[in-house]
PDB file of C-alpha atoms in Angstrom:
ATOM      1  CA  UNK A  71     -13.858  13.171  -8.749  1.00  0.00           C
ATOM      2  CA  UNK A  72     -10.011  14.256  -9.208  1.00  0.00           C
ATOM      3  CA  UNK A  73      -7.736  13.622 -12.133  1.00  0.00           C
ATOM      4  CA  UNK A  74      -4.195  13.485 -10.292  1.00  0.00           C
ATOM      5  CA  UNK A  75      -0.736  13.951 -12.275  1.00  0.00           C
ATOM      6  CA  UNK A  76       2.149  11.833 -10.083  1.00  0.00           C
ATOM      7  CA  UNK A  77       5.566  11.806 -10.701  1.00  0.00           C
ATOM      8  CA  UNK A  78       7.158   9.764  -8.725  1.00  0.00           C
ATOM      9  CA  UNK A  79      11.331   9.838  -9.074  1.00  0.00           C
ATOM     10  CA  UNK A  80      13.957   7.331  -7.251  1.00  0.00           C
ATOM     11  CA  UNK A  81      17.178   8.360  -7.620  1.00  0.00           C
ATOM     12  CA  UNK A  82      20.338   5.845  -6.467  1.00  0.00           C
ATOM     13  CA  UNK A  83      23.870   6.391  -6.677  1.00  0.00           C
ATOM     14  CA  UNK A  84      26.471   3.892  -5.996  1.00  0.00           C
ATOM     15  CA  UNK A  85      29.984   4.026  -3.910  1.00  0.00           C
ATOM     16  CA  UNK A  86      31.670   2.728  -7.621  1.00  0.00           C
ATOM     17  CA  UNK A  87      30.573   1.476 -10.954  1.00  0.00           C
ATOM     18  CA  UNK A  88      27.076  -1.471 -10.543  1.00  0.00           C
ATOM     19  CA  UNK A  89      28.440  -4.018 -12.703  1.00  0.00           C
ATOM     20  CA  UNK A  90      25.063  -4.997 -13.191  1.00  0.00           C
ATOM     21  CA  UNK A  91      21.737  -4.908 -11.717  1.00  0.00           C
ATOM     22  CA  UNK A  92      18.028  -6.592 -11.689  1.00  0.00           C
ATOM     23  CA  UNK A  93      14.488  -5.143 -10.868  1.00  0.00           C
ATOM     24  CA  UNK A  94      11.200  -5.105 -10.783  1.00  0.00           C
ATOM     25  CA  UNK A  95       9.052  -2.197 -10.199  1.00  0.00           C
ATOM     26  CA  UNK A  96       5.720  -2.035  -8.755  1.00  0.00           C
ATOM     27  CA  UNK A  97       4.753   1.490  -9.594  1.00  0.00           C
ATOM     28  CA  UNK A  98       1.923   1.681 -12.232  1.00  0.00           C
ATOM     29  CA  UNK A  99      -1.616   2.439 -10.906  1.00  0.00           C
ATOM     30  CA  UNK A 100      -4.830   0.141 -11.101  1.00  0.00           C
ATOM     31  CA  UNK A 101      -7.470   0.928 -13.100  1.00  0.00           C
ATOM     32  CA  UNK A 102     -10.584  -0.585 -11.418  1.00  0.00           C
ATOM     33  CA  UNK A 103     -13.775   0.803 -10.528  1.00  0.00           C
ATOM     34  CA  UNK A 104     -13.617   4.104  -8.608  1.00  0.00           C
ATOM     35  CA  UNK A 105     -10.051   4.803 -10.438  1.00  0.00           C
ATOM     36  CA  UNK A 106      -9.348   5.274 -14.262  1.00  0.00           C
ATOM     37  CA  UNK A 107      -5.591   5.527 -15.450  1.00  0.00           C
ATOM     38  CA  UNK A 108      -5.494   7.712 -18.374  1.00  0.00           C
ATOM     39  CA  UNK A 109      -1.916   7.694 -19.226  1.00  0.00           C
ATOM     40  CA  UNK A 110       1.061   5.722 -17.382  1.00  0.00           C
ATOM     41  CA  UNK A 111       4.452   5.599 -18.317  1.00  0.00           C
ATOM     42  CA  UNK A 112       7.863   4.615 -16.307  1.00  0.00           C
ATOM     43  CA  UNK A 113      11.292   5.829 -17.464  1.00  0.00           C
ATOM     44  CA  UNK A 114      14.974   3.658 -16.405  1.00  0.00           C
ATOM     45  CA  UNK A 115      18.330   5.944 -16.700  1.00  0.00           C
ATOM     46  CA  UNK A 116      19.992   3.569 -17.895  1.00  0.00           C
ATOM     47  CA  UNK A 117      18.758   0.293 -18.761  1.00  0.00           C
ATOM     48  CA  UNK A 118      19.418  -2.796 -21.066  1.00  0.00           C
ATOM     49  CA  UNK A 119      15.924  -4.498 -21.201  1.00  0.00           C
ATOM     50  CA  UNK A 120      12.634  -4.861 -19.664  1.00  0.00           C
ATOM     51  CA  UNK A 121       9.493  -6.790 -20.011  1.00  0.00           C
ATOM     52  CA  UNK A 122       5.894  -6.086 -18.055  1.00  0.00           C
ATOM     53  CA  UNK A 123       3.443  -8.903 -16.471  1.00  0.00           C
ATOM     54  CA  UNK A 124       0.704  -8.708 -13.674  1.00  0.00           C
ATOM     55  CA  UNK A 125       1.996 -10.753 -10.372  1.00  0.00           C
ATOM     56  CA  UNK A 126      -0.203 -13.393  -8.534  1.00  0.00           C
ATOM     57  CA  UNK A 127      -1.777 -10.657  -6.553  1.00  0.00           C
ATOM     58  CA  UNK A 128      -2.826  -8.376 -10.228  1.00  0.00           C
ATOM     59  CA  UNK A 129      -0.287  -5.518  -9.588  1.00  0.00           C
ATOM     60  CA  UNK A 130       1.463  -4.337 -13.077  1.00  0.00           C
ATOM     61  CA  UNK A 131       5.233  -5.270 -12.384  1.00  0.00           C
ATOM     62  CA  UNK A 132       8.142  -3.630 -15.065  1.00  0.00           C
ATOM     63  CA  UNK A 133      11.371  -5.413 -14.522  1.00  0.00           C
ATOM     64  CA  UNK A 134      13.765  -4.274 -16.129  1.00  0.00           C
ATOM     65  CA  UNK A 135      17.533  -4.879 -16.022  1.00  0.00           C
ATOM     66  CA  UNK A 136      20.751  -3.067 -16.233  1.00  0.00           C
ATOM     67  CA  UNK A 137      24.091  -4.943 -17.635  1.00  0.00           C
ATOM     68  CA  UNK A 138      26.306  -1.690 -18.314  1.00  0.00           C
ATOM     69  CA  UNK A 139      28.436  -0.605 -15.420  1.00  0.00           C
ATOM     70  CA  UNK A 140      26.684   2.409 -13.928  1.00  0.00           C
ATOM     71  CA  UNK A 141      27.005   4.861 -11.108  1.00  0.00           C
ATOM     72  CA  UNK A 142      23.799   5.565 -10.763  1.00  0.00           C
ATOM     73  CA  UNK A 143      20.075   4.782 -11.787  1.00  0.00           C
ATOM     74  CA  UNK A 144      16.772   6.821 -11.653  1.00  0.00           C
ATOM     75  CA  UNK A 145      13.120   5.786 -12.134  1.00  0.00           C
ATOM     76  CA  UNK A 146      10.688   7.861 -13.055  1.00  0.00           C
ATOM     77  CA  UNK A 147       6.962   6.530 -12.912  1.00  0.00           C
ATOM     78  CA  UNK A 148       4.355   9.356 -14.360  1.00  0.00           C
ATOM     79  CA  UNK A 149       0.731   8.809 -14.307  1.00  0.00           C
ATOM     80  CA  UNK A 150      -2.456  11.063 -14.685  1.00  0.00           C
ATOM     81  CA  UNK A 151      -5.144   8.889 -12.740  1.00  0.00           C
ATOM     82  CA  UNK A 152      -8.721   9.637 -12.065  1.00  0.00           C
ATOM     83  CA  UNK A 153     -10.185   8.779  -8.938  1.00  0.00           C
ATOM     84  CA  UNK A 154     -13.630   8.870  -7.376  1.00  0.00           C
ATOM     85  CA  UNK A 155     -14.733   9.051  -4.465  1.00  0.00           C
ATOM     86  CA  UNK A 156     -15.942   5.563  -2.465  1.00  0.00           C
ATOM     87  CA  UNK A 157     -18.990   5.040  -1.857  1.00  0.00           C
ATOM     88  CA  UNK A 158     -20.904   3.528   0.908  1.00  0.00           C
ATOM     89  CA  UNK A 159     -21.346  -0.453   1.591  1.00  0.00           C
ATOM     90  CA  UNK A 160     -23.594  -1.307  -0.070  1.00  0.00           C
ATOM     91  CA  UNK A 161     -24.824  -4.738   1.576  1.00  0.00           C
ATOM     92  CA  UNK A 162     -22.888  -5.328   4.680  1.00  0.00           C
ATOM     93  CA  UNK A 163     -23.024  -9.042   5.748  1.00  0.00           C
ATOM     94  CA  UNK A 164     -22.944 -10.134   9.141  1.00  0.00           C
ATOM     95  CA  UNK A 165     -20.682 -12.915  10.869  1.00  0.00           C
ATOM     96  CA  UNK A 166     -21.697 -16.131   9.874  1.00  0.00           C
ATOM     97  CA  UNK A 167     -21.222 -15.177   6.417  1.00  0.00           C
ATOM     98  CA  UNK A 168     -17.421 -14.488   7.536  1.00  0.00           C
ATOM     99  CA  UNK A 169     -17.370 -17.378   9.283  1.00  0.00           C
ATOM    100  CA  UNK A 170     -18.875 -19.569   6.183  1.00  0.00           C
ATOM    101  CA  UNK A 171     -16.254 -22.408   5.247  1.00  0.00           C
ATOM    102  CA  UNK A 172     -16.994 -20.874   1.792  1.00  0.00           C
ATOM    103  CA  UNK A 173     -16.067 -17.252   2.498  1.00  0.00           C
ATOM    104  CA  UNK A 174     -12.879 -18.734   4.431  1.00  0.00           C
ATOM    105  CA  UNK A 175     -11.373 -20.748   1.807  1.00  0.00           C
ATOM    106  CA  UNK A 176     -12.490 -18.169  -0.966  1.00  0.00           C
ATOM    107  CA  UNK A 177     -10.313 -15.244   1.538  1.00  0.00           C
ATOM    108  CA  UNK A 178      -7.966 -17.620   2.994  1.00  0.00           C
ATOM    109  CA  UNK A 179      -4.596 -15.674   1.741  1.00  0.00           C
ATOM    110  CA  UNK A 180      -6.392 -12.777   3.577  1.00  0.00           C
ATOM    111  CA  UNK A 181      -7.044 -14.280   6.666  1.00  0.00           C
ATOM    112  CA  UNK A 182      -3.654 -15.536   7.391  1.00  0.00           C
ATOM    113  CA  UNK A 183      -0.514 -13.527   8.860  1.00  0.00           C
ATOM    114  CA  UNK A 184       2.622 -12.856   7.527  1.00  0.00           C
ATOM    115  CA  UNK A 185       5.778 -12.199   9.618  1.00  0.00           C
ATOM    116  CA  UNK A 186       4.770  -8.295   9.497  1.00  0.00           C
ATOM    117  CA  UNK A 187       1.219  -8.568  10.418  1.00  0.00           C
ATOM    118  CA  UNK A 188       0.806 -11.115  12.644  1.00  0.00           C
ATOM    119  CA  UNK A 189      -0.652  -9.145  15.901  1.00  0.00           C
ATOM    120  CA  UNK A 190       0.752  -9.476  19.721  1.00  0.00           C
ATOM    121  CA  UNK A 191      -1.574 -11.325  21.840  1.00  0.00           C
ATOM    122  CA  UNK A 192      -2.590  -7.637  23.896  1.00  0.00           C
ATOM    123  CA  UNK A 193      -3.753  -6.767  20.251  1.00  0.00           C
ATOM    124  CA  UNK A 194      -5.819  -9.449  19.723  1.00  0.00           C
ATOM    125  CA  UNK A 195      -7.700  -8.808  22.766  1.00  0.00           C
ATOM    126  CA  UNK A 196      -8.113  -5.367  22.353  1.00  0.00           C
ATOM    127  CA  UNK A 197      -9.499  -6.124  18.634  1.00  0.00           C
ATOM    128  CA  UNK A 198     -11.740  -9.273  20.418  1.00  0.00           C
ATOM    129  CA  UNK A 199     -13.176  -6.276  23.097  1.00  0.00           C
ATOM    130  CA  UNK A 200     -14.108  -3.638  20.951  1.00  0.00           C
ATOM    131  CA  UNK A 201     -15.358  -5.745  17.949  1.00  0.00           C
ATOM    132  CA  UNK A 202     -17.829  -7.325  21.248  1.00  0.00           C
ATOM    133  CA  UNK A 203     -21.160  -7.618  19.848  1.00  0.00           C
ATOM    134  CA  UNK A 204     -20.719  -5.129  16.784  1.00  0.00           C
ATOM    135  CA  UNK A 205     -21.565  -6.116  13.423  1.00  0.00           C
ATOM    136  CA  UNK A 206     -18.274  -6.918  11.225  1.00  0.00           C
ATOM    137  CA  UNK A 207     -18.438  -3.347   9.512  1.00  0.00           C
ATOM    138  CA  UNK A 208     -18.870  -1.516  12.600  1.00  0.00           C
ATOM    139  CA  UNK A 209     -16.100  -3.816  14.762  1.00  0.00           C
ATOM    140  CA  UNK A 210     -13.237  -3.246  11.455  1.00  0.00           C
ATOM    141  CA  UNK A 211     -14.095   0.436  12.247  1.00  0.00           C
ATOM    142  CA  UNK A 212     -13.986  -0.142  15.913  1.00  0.00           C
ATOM    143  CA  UNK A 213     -11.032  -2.058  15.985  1.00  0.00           C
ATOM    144  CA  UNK A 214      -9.131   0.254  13.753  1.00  0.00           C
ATOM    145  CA  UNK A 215      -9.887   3.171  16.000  1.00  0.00           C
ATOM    146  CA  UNK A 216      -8.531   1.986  18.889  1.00  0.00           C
ATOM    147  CA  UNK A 217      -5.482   0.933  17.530  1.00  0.00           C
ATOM    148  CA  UNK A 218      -5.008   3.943  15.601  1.00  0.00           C
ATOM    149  CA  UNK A 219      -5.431   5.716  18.822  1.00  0.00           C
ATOM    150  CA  UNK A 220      -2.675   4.100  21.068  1.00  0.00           C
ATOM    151  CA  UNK A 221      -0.202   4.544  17.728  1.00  0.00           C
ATOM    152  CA  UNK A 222       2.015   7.583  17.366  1.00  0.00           C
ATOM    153  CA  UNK A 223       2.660   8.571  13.711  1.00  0.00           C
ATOM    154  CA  UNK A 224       6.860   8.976  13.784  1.00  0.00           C
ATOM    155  CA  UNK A 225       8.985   8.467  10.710  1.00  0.00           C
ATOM    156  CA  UNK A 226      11.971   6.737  11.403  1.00  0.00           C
ATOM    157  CA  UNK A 227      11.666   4.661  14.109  1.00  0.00           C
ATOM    158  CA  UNK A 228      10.678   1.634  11.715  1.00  0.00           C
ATOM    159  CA  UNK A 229      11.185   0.208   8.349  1.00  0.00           C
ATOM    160  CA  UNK A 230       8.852  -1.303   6.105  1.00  0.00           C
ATOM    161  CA  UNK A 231       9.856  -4.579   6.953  1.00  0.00           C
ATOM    162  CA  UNK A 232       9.264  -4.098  11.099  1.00  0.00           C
ATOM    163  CA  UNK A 233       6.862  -6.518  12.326  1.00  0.00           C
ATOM    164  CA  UNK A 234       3.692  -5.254  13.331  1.00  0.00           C
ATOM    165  CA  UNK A 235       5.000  -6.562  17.204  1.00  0.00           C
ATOM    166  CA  UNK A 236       8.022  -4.433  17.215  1.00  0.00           C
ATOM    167  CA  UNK A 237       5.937  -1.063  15.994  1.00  0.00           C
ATOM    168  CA  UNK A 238       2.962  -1.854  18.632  1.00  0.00           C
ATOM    169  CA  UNK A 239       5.739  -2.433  21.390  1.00  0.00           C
ATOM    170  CA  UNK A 240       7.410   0.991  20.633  1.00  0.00           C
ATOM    171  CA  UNK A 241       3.630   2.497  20.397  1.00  0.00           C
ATOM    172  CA  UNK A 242       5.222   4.500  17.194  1.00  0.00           C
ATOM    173  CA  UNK A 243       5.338   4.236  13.266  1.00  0.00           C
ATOM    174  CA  UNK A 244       4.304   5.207   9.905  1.00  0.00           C
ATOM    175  CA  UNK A 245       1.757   4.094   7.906  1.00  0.00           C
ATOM    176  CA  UNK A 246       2.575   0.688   6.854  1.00  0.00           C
ATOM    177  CA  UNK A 247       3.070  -0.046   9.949  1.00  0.00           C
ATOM    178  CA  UNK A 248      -0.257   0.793  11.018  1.00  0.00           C
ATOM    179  CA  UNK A 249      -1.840  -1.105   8.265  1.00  0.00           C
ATOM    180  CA  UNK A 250       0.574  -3.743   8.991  1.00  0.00           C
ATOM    181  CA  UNK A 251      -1.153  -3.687  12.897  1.00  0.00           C
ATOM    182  CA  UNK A 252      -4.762  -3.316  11.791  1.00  0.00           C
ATOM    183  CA  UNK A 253      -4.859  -6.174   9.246  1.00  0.00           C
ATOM    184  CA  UNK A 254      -3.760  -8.299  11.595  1.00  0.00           C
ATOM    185  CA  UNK A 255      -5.786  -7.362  14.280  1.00  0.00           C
ATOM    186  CA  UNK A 256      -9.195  -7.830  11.823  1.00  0.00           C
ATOM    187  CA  UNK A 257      -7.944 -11.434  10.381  1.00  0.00           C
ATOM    188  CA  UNK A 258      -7.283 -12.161  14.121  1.00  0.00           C
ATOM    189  CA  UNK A 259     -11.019 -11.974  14.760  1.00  0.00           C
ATOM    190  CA  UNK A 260     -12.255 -13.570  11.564  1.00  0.00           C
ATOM    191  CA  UNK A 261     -12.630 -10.142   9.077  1.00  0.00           C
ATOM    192  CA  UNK A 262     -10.593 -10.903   5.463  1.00  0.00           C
ATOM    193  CA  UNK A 263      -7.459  -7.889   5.213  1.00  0.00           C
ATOM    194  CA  UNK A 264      -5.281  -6.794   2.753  1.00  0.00           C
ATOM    195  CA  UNK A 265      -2.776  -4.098   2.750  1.00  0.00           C
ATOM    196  CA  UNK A 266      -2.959  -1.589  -0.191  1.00  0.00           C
ATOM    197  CA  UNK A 267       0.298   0.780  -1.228  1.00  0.00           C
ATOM    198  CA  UNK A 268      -0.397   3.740  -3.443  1.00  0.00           C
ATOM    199  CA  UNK A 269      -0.041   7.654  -3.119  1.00  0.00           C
ATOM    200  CA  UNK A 270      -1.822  10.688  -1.269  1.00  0.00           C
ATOM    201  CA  UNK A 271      -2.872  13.723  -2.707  1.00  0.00           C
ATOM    202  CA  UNK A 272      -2.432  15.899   1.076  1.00  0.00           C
ATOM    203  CA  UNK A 273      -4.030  19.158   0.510  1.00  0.00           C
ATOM    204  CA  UNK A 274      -7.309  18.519  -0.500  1.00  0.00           C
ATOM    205  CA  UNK A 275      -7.802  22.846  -0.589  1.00  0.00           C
ATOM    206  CA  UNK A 276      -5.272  22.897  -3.413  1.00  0.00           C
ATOM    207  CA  UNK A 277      -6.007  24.574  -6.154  1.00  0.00           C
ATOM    208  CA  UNK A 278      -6.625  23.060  -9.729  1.00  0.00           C
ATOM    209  CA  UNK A 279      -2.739  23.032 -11.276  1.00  0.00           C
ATOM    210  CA  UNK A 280      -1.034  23.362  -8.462  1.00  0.00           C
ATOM    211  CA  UNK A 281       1.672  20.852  -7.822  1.00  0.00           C
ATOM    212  CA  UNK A 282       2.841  19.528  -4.094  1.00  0.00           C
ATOM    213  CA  UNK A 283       4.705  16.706  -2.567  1.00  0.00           C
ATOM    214  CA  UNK A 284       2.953  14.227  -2.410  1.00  0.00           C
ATOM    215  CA  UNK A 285       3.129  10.773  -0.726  1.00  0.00           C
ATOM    216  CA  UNK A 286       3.723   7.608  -0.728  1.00  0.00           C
ATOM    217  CA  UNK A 287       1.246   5.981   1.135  1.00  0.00           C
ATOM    218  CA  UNK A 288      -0.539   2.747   2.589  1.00  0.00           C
ATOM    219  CA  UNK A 289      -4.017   1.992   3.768  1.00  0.00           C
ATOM    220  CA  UNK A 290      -6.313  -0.959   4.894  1.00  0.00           C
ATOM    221  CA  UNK A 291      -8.782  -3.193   2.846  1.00  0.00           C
ATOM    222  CA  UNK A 292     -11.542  -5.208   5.015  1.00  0.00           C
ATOM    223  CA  UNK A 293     -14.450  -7.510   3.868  1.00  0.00           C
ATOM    224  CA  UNK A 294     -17.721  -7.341   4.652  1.00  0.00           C
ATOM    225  CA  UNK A 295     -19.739  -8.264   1.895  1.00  0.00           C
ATOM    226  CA  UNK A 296     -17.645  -6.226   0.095  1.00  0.00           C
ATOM    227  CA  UNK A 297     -13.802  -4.269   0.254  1.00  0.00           C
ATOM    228  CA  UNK A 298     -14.206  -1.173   1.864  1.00  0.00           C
ATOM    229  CA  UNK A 299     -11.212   0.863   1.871  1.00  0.00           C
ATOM    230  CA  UNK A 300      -9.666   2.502   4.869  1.00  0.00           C
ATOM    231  CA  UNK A 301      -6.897   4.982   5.546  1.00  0.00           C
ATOM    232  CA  UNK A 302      -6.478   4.101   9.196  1.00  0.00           C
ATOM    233  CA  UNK A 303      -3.401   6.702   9.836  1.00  0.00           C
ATOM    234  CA  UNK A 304      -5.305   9.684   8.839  1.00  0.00           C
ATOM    235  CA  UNK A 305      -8.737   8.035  10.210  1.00  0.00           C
ATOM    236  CA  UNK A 306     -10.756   8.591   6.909  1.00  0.00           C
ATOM    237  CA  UNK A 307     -12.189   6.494   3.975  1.00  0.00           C
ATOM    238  CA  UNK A 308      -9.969   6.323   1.115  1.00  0.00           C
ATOM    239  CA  UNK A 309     -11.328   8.708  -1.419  1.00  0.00           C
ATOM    240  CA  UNK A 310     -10.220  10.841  -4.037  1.00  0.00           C
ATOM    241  CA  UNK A 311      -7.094  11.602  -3.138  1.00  0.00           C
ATOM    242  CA  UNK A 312      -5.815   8.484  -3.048  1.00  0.00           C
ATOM    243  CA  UNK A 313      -4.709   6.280  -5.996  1.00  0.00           C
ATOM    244  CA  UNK A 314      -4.325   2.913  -5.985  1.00  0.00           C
ATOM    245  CA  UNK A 315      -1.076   0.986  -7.196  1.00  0.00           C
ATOM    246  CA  UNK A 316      -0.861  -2.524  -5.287  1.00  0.00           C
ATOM    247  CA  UNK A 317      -2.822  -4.969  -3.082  1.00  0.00           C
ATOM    248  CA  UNK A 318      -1.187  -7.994  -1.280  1.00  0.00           C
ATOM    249  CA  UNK A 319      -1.022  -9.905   2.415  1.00  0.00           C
ATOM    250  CA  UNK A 320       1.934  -6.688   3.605  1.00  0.00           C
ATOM    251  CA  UNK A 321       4.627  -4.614   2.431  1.00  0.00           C
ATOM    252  CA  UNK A 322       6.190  -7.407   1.230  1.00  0.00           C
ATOM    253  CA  UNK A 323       4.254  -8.346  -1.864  1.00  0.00           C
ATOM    254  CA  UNK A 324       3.850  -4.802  -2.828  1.00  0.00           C
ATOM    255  CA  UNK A 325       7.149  -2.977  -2.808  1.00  0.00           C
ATOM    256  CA  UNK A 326       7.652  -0.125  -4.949  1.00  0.00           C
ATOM    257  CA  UNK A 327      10.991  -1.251  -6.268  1.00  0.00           C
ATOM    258  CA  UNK A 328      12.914  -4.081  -5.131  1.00  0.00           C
ATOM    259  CA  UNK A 329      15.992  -5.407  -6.910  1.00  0.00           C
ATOM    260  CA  UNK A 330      19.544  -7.183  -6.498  1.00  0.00           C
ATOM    261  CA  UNK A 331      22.570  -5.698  -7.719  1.00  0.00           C
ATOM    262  CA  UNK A 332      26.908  -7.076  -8.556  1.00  0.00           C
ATOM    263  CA  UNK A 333      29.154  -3.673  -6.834  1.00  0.00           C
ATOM    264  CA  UNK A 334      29.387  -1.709  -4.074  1.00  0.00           C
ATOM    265  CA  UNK A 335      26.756  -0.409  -1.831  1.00  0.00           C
ATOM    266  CA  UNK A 336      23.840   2.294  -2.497  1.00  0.00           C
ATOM    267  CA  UNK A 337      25.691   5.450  -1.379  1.00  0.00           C
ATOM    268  CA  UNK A 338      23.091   7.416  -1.565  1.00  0.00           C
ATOM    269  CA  UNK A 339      18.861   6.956  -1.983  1.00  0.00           C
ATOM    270  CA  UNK A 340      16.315   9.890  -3.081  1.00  0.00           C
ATOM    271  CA  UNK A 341      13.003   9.629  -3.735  1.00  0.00           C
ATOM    272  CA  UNK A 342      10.279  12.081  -4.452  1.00  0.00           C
ATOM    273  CA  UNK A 343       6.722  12.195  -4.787  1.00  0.00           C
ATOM    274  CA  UNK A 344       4.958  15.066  -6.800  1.00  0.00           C
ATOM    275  CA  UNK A 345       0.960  15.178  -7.283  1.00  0.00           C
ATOM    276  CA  UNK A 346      -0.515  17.597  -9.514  1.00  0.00           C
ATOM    277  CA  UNK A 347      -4.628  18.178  -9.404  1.00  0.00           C
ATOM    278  CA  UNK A 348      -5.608  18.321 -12.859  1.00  0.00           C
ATOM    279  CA  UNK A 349      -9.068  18.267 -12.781  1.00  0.00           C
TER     280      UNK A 349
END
């Protein structure tokens, strides 16, 4: 168990004066079973208004609005969240419970592609060889795996809107763009994914009130009889160092902050991730 402190800042400044601008923000934790939010707050310099609802897909949105010329804007999300470690499956089921016209309809949003996910047709073979006679939990971990293994982790050579295609062509990416790959691959051969954003904790040797940068971070969800939670860059179950703010089809039902704005371009984007271990 860990009881994580995250402070997570975005910072904009504009070319000249926003006239006036429009958000939503995506950037309050879950609590669900495995993760408790103790306190939660988020912070707009400046802002006019806001209101808070849960989207289609249950994340906590804040959108909030801005109708006085300003320069600049920062948002500060805080959070102390406790999170335990996953467990095991507990009752894996096998494939013709996946391939159940009840299962299917119940997962269908999870079994389809987006733009970003949908997988090459190389992909889809590899994931169609490796899952070969494997049960469904043992082929998502199979499949992952290999795809994880022909992937270089380099910042900068995407965004998170590349399609899944464009990363695997370039063999190169970051983490949504590995999650982006691997839930694609697994719906391709019948196994319900969904992409989770959140935030790593990276040092798991550091010490009790100690803060470091953290980051933020996205992983795989997979049924088989239940969601079992994967972080497929760093090749390890999704534990207690990760907290959990969104769930949806890709990046593009769970961004952080999205927005529109009346005035001149963003000159100039920060953003900063610090985790403290509290507990």
């Amino acid at each position: 168990m860990s009881r994580l402190r995250v402070v997570h800042t975005s910072t904009f400044r504009y070319g000249s004066a926003v006239l006036a601008s429009y958000n939503e923000a995506r950037m309050t934790p879950l609590s669900q079973q495995g993760q408790t939010v103790l306190e939660t707050k988020i912070d707009v310099q400046p802002h006019t208004g806001w209101f808070e609802y849960r989207d289609y897909w249950g994340s906590a949105v804040t959108a909030f609005e801005v109708l006085t010329p300003h320069e600049s804007m920062v948002v500060t999300a805080e959070h102390l969240v406790e999170v335990a470690e996953r467990g095991p499956l507990r009752s894996p089921v096998g494939w013709d419970t996946l391939r159940s016209a009840e299962l299917r309809d119940r997962l269908a949003e999870f079994l389809s592609d987006t733009r970003t996910t949908a997988p090459p047709e190389d992909v889809i073979e590899i994931a169609r060889r490796v899952a070969g006679d494997l049960e469904p939990a043992e082929a998502a971990l199979a499949v992952s795996a290999a795809l994880r293994d022909q992937m270089e982790y380099i910042p900068g050579v995407t965004t998170v809107h590349t399609p899944a295609t464009e990363a695997w062509t370039a063999r190169a990416g970051v983490c949504q763009d590995i999650a982006h790959l691997v839930a694609g691959a697994l719906r391709s051969i019948g196994i319900p994914a969904r992409y989770v954003s959140g935030y790593l904790h990276p040092d798991s040797a550091a010490p009790v009130g100690s803060t470091v940068l953290g980051d933020s971070h996205a992983w795989v969800e997979w049924w088989v009889g239940e969601w079992f939670a994967f972080d497929v860059t760093n090749r390890v179950i999704a534990g207690d160092h990760h907290v959990v703010l969104a769930r949806g089809r890709s990046y593009d039902d769970v961004p952080p902050l999205r927005g529109i704005y009346a005035g001149a371009g963003t000159q100039d984007a920060e953003v900063q991730v610090q985790i403290t271990r509290e507990a």
